[in-house]
């Protein structure tokens, strides 16, 4: 298992390779950022960013979306996956914001998670990326990288991955570490073809060393 010191070292090296790692979701308000995160489930940020300008212009506030017709919303987001469910969640989420939070996106995970369509990961992304409140959202990339680098046990569930990462890294590094691990997973240590031969983390990575022994070209 990677020590606290080596975990921090790995995150530092990721930061040197990707100094500008940050969310690519585009939004102008906390409400729109929350919607963008809901829309991004199992879809690329690029696909979300393509449709959000028109979608946000049509629904500038929680009140406007709370009163929207589902068919109108679906027509604006039907280029992405799960658009029917996302439509339902976003409208009921907007209704929840209006009726229970005066139309203001709450700043706590527990309150965010009372909104339809907002799970722990979505809440953590909103807290960290929009409000800059330390949180560690574990998505597929973070989960994979944490395991490949043996930062967490191989069989750890998502909540354990989050807790171990938070325990091994200082809170002021959580937001940056999350962003760097996502970039690392997208561009260096991809699910199917990790670039182990050129990886600056190879020295710290037992998984990478094992892969190179098995297949020196990987
Ligand atoms: Fe991923 Fe390979 Fe780098 Fe390890 S050495 S972090 S498996 S790319």
Tab-separated table of C-alpha atoms and ligand atoms in Angstrom:
chain	number	residue	atom	x	y	z
A	1	UNK	CA	0.000	0.000	0.000
A	2	UNK	CA	1.363	3.431	-0.905
A	3	UNK	CA	2.324	5.476	2.168
A	4	UNK	CA	0.959	8.959	2.868
A	5	UNK	CA	4.267	10.445	1.780
A	6	UNK	CA	4.368	8.533	-1.495
A	7	UNK	CA	0.703	9.237	-2.186
A	8	UNK	CA	1.408	12.935	-1.838
A	9	UNK	CA	4.473	12.557	-4.059
A	10	UNK	CA	2.352	10.859	-6.745
A	11	UNK	CA	-0.191	13.685	-6.626
A	12	UNK	CA	2.621	16.251	-6.896
A	13	UNK	CA	4.011	14.530	-9.984
A	14	UNK	CA	0.525	14.446	-11.539
A	15	UNK	CA	0.361	18.200	-10.911
A	16	UNK	CA	3.666	18.725	-12.707
A	17	UNK	CA	2.388	16.834	-15.743
A	18	UNK	CA	-1.071	18.459	-15.673
A	19	UNK	CA	-0.622	21.882	-14.043
A	20	UNK	CA	-3.958	23.107	-15.426
A	21	UNK	CA	-6.077	20.138	-14.396
A	22	UNK	CA	-9.541	21.371	-13.510
A	23	UNK	CA	-13.115	20.672	-14.425
A	24	UNK	CA	-13.968	21.350	-18.037
A	25	UNK	CA	-17.695	21.703	-17.365
A	26	UNK	CA	-18.781	25.235	-18.189
A	27	UNK	CA	-21.382	27.140	-16.178
A	28	UNK	CA	-22.154	30.689	-15.092
A	29	UNK	CA	-23.988	30.091	-11.811
A	30	UNK	CA	-24.000	27.469	-9.057
A	31	UNK	CA	-27.432	26.330	-10.269
A	32	UNK	CA	-26.161	25.800	-13.786
A	33	UNK	CA	-23.026	24.072	-12.524
A	34	UNK	CA	-25.179	21.656	-10.534
A	35	UNK	CA	-27.192	20.930	-13.684
A	36	UNK	CA	-24.012	20.441	-15.709
A	37	UNK	CA	-22.748	17.880	-13.194
A	38	UNK	CA	-26.075	16.016	-13.297
A	39	UNK	CA	-25.956	16.083	-17.105
A	40	UNK	CA	-22.377	14.763	-17.165
A	41	UNK	CA	-23.221	11.346	-15.688
A	42	UNK	CA	-21.953	8.702	-18.122
A	43	UNK	CA	-21.396	11.402	-20.741
A	44	UNK	CA	-18.335	13.432	-21.693
A	45	UNK	CA	-17.915	17.015	-20.498
A	46	UNK	CA	-17.517	18.018	-24.150
A	47	UNK	CA	-20.975	16.677	-25.020
A	48	UNK	CA	-22.453	18.499	-22.026
A	49	UNK	CA	-20.730	21.788	-22.883
A	50	UNK	CA	-22.160	21.627	-26.407
A	51	UNK	CA	-25.748	21.686	-25.230
A	52	UNK	CA	-25.613	23.764	-22.059
A	53	UNK	CA	-25.430	27.273	-23.599
A	54	UNK	CA	-28.889	26.896	-25.170
A	55	UNK	CA	-30.216	24.936	-22.204
A	56	UNK	CA	-29.012	27.494	-19.650
A	57	UNK	CA	-30.346	30.387	-21.724
A	58	UNK	CA	-33.771	28.752	-21.768
A	59	UNK	CA	-33.730	27.980	-18.036
A	60	UNK	CA	-31.727	30.699	-16.300
A	61	UNK	CA	-33.085	30.067	-12.783
A	62	UNK	CA	-34.452	27.198	-10.669
A	63	UNK	CA	-37.916	28.777	-10.962
A	64	UNK	CA	-37.902	28.585	-14.764
A	65	UNK	CA	-36.789	24.941	-14.804
A	66	UNK	CA	-39.158	23.977	-11.978
A	67	UNK	CA	-42.065	24.978	-14.237
A	68	UNK	CA	-40.673	23.500	-17.448
A	69	UNK	CA	-42.418	20.936	-19.600
A	70	UNK	CA	-40.407	17.671	-19.682
A	71	UNK	CA	-40.718	17.479	-23.479
A	72	UNK	CA	-39.136	20.934	-23.856
A	73	UNK	CA	-36.216	19.935	-21.627
A	74	UNK	CA	-35.778	16.603	-23.410
A	75	UNK	CA	-35.599	18.332	-26.771
A	76	UNK	CA	-32.687	20.411	-25.554
A	77	UNK	CA	-30.664	17.554	-24.042
A	78	UNK	CA	-31.540	14.542	-26.177
A	79	UNK	CA	-28.043	14.370	-27.692
A	80	UNK	CA	-26.685	12.856	-24.493
A	81	UNK	CA	-27.255	9.548	-22.741
A	82	UNK	CA	-29.924	8.999	-20.094
A	83	UNK	CA	-31.656	12.192	-21.158
A	84	UNK	CA	-35.091	11.057	-20.019
A	85	UNK	CA	-33.951	10.362	-16.463
A	86	UNK	CA	-31.808	13.476	-16.425
A	87	UNK	CA	-34.823	15.539	-17.482
A	88	UNK	CA	-36.884	14.155	-14.631
A	89	UNK	CA	-34.107	14.682	-12.089
A	90	UNK	CA	-33.281	18.214	-13.171
A	91	UNK	CA	-36.903	19.407	-13.064
A	92	UNK	CA	-37.553	17.851	-9.656
A	93	UNK	CA	-34.175	19.091	-8.432
A	94	UNK	CA	-35.142	22.632	-9.484
A	95	UNK	CA	-38.497	22.214	-7.739
A	96	UNK	CA	-36.683	21.111	-4.572
A	97	UNK	CA	-34.399	24.137	-4.761
A	98	UNK	CA	-37.373	26.478	-5.098
A	99	UNK	CA	-39.552	24.940	-2.405
A	100	UNK	CA	-36.912	24.088	0.186
A	101	UNK	CA	-33.892	26.320	-0.448
A	102	UNK	CA	-35.382	29.581	-1.778
A	103	UNK	CA	-33.830	28.826	-5.159
A	104	UNK	CA	-30.284	28.837	-3.732
A	105	UNK	CA	-27.946	25.861	-4.202
A	106	UNK	CA	-26.988	24.691	-0.690
A	107	UNK	CA	-23.364	24.567	0.449
A	108	UNK	CA	-23.430	21.295	2.355
A	109	UNK	CA	-23.258	17.719	1.159
A	110	UNK	CA	-26.138	16.585	3.346
A	111	UNK	CA	-28.448	19.287	1.988
A	112	UNK	CA	-27.335	18.792	-1.608
A	113	UNK	CA	-28.000	15.074	-1.336
A	114	UNK	CA	-31.647	15.711	-0.420
A	115	UNK	CA	-32.173	16.984	-3.974
A	116	UNK	CA	-33.372	14.519	-6.644
A	117	UNK	CA	-30.568	13.379	-8.932
A	118	UNK	CA	-27.837	14.484	-6.525
A	119	UNK	CA	-25.766	11.621	-5.125
A	120	UNK	CA	-22.619	11.840	-3.061
A	121	UNK	CA	-20.320	12.210	-6.074
A	122	UNK	CA	-22.382	15.005	-7.633
A	123	UNK	CA	-22.585	16.804	-4.287
A	124	UNK	CA	-18.822	16.511	-3.776
A	125	UNK	CA	-18.073	17.837	-7.259
A	126	UNK	CA	-20.335	20.860	-6.672
A	127	UNK	CA	-18.817	21.538	-3.251
A	128	UNK	CA	-15.245	21.242	-4.488
A	129	UNK	CA	-15.384	22.713	-7.976
A	130	UNK	CA	-17.909	25.486	-7.491
A	131	UNK	CA	-17.789	26.409	-3.826
A	132	UNK	CA	-14.133	25.416	-3.265
A	133	UNK	CA	-15.100	23.502	-0.143
A	134	UNK	CA	-12.695	20.564	0.331
A	135	UNK	CA	-14.323	17.317	-0.781
A	136	UNK	CA	-13.122	14.271	-2.708
A	137	UNK	CA	-15.493	13.046	-5.389
A	138	UNK	CA	-14.648	9.507	-6.475
A	139	UNK	CA	-15.495	8.866	-10.105
A	140	UNK	CA	-14.367	6.021	-12.331
A	141	UNK	CA	-10.942	7.605	-12.977
A	142	UNK	CA	-10.205	8.398	-9.330
A	143	UNK	CA	-11.272	4.900	-8.318
A	144	UNK	CA	-9.080	3.237	-10.948
A	145	UNK	CA	-5.985	5.374	-10.305
A	146	UNK	CA	-6.230	4.982	-6.526
A	147	UNK	CA	-6.265	1.215	-6.994
A	148	UNK	CA	-3.587	0.983	-9.674
A	149	UNK	CA	-1.253	3.011	-7.496
A	150	UNK	CA	-2.251	0.933	-4.443
A	151	UNK	CA	-3.276	4.058	-2.570
A	152	UNK	CA	-6.336	2.071	-1.479
A	153	UNK	CA	-7.067	-1.669	-1.189
A	154	UNK	CA	-8.008	-3.283	-4.505
A	155	UNK	CA	-11.431	-4.301	-3.253
A	156	UNK	CA	-12.284	-0.990	-1.611
A	157	UNK	CA	-15.762	0.344	-2.318
A	158	UNK	CA	-16.241	3.926	-3.453
A	159	UNK	CA	-16.835	5.278	0.030
A	160	UNK	CA	-13.694	3.582	1.334
A	161	UNK	CA	-11.690	4.982	-1.582
A	162	UNK	CA	-12.912	8.462	-0.676
A	163	UNK	CA	-12.102	8.037	3.022
A	164	UNK	CA	-8.626	6.604	2.445
A	165	UNK	CA	-7.720	9.339	-0.033
A	166	UNK	CA	-8.907	11.983	2.415
A	167	UNK	CA	-6.904	10.362	5.192
A	168	UNK	CA	-3.719	10.119	3.139
A	169	UNK	CA	-3.805	13.639	1.730
A	170	UNK	CA	-4.088	17.008	3.509
A	171	UNK	CA	-7.478	18.675	3.011
A	172	UNK	CA	-5.948	21.608	1.148
A	173	UNK	CA	-4.862	19.137	-1.542
A	174	UNK	CA	-8.180	17.291	-1.968
A	175	UNK	CA	-9.638	19.462	-4.719
A	176	UNK	CA	-6.414	19.572	-6.751
A	177	UNK	CA	-5.767	15.850	-6.194
A	178	UNK	CA	-9.230	14.981	-7.463
A	179	UNK	CA	-8.732	17.093	-10.586
A	180	UNK	CA	-5.253	15.706	-11.238
A	181	UNK	CA	-6.384	12.102	-10.819
A	182	UNK	CA	-9.161	12.658	-13.355
A	183	UNK	CA	-6.680	14.037	-15.892
A	184	UNK	CA	-4.292	11.193	-15.068
A	185	UNK	CA	-7.037	8.700	-15.748
A	186	UNK	CA	-8.137	10.389	-18.961
A	187	UNK	CA	-4.758	10.939	-20.568
A	188	UNK	CA	-2.011	8.851	-18.903
A	189	UNK	CA	-3.410	5.880	-17.037
A	190	UNK	CA	-6.420	5.125	-19.197
A	191	UNK	CA	-8.651	2.165	-18.420
A	192	UNK	CA	-7.590	0.017	-21.369
A	193	UNK	CA	-4.150	1.292	-22.352
A	194	UNK	CA	-2.180	2.838	-19.492
A	195	UNK	CA	1.048	4.396	-20.790
A	196	UNK	CA	3.305	2.645	-18.313
A	197	UNK	CA	6.489	2.796	-20.409
A	198	UNK	CA	6.481	6.590	-20.329
A	199	UNK	CA	4.880	7.047	-16.906
A	200	UNK	CA	6.693	9.277	-14.403
A	201	UNK	CA	4.947	7.345	-11.627
A	202	UNK	CA	6.335	3.969	-12.671
A	203	UNK	CA	8.790	3.911	-9.773
A	204	UNK	CA	5.874	4.273	-7.325
A	205	UNK	CA	3.514	1.955	-9.149
A	206	UNK	CA	3.617	-1.792	-8.533
A	207	UNK	CA	0.778	-2.295	-11.040
A	208	UNK	CA	2.724	-0.517	-13.788
A	209	UNK	CA	5.872	-2.495	-13.023
A	210	UNK	CA	3.894	-5.732	-13.154
A	211	UNK	CA	2.323	-4.752	-16.467
A	212	UNK	CA	5.720	-3.991	-17.979
A	213	UNK	CA	7.065	-7.365	-16.909
A	214	UNK	CA	4.079	-9.090	-18.490
A	215	UNK	CA	4.060	-6.960	-21.637
A	216	UNK	CA	7.083	-4.653	-22.084
A	217	UNK	CA	5.288	-2.678	-24.826
A	218	UNK	CA	2.422	-1.443	-22.636
B	1	LIG	FE1	-0.929	3.894	-14.527
B	1	LIG	FE2	1.063	2.495	-15.566
B	1	LIG	FE3	1.531	4.927	-14.571
B	1	LIG	FE4	0.938	2.910	-12.941
B	1	LIG	S1	2.776	3.104	-14.238
B	1	LIG	S2	0.103	4.995	-12.862
B	1	LIG	S3	-0.516	1.721	-14.165
B	1	LIG	S4	0.266	4.436	-16.376
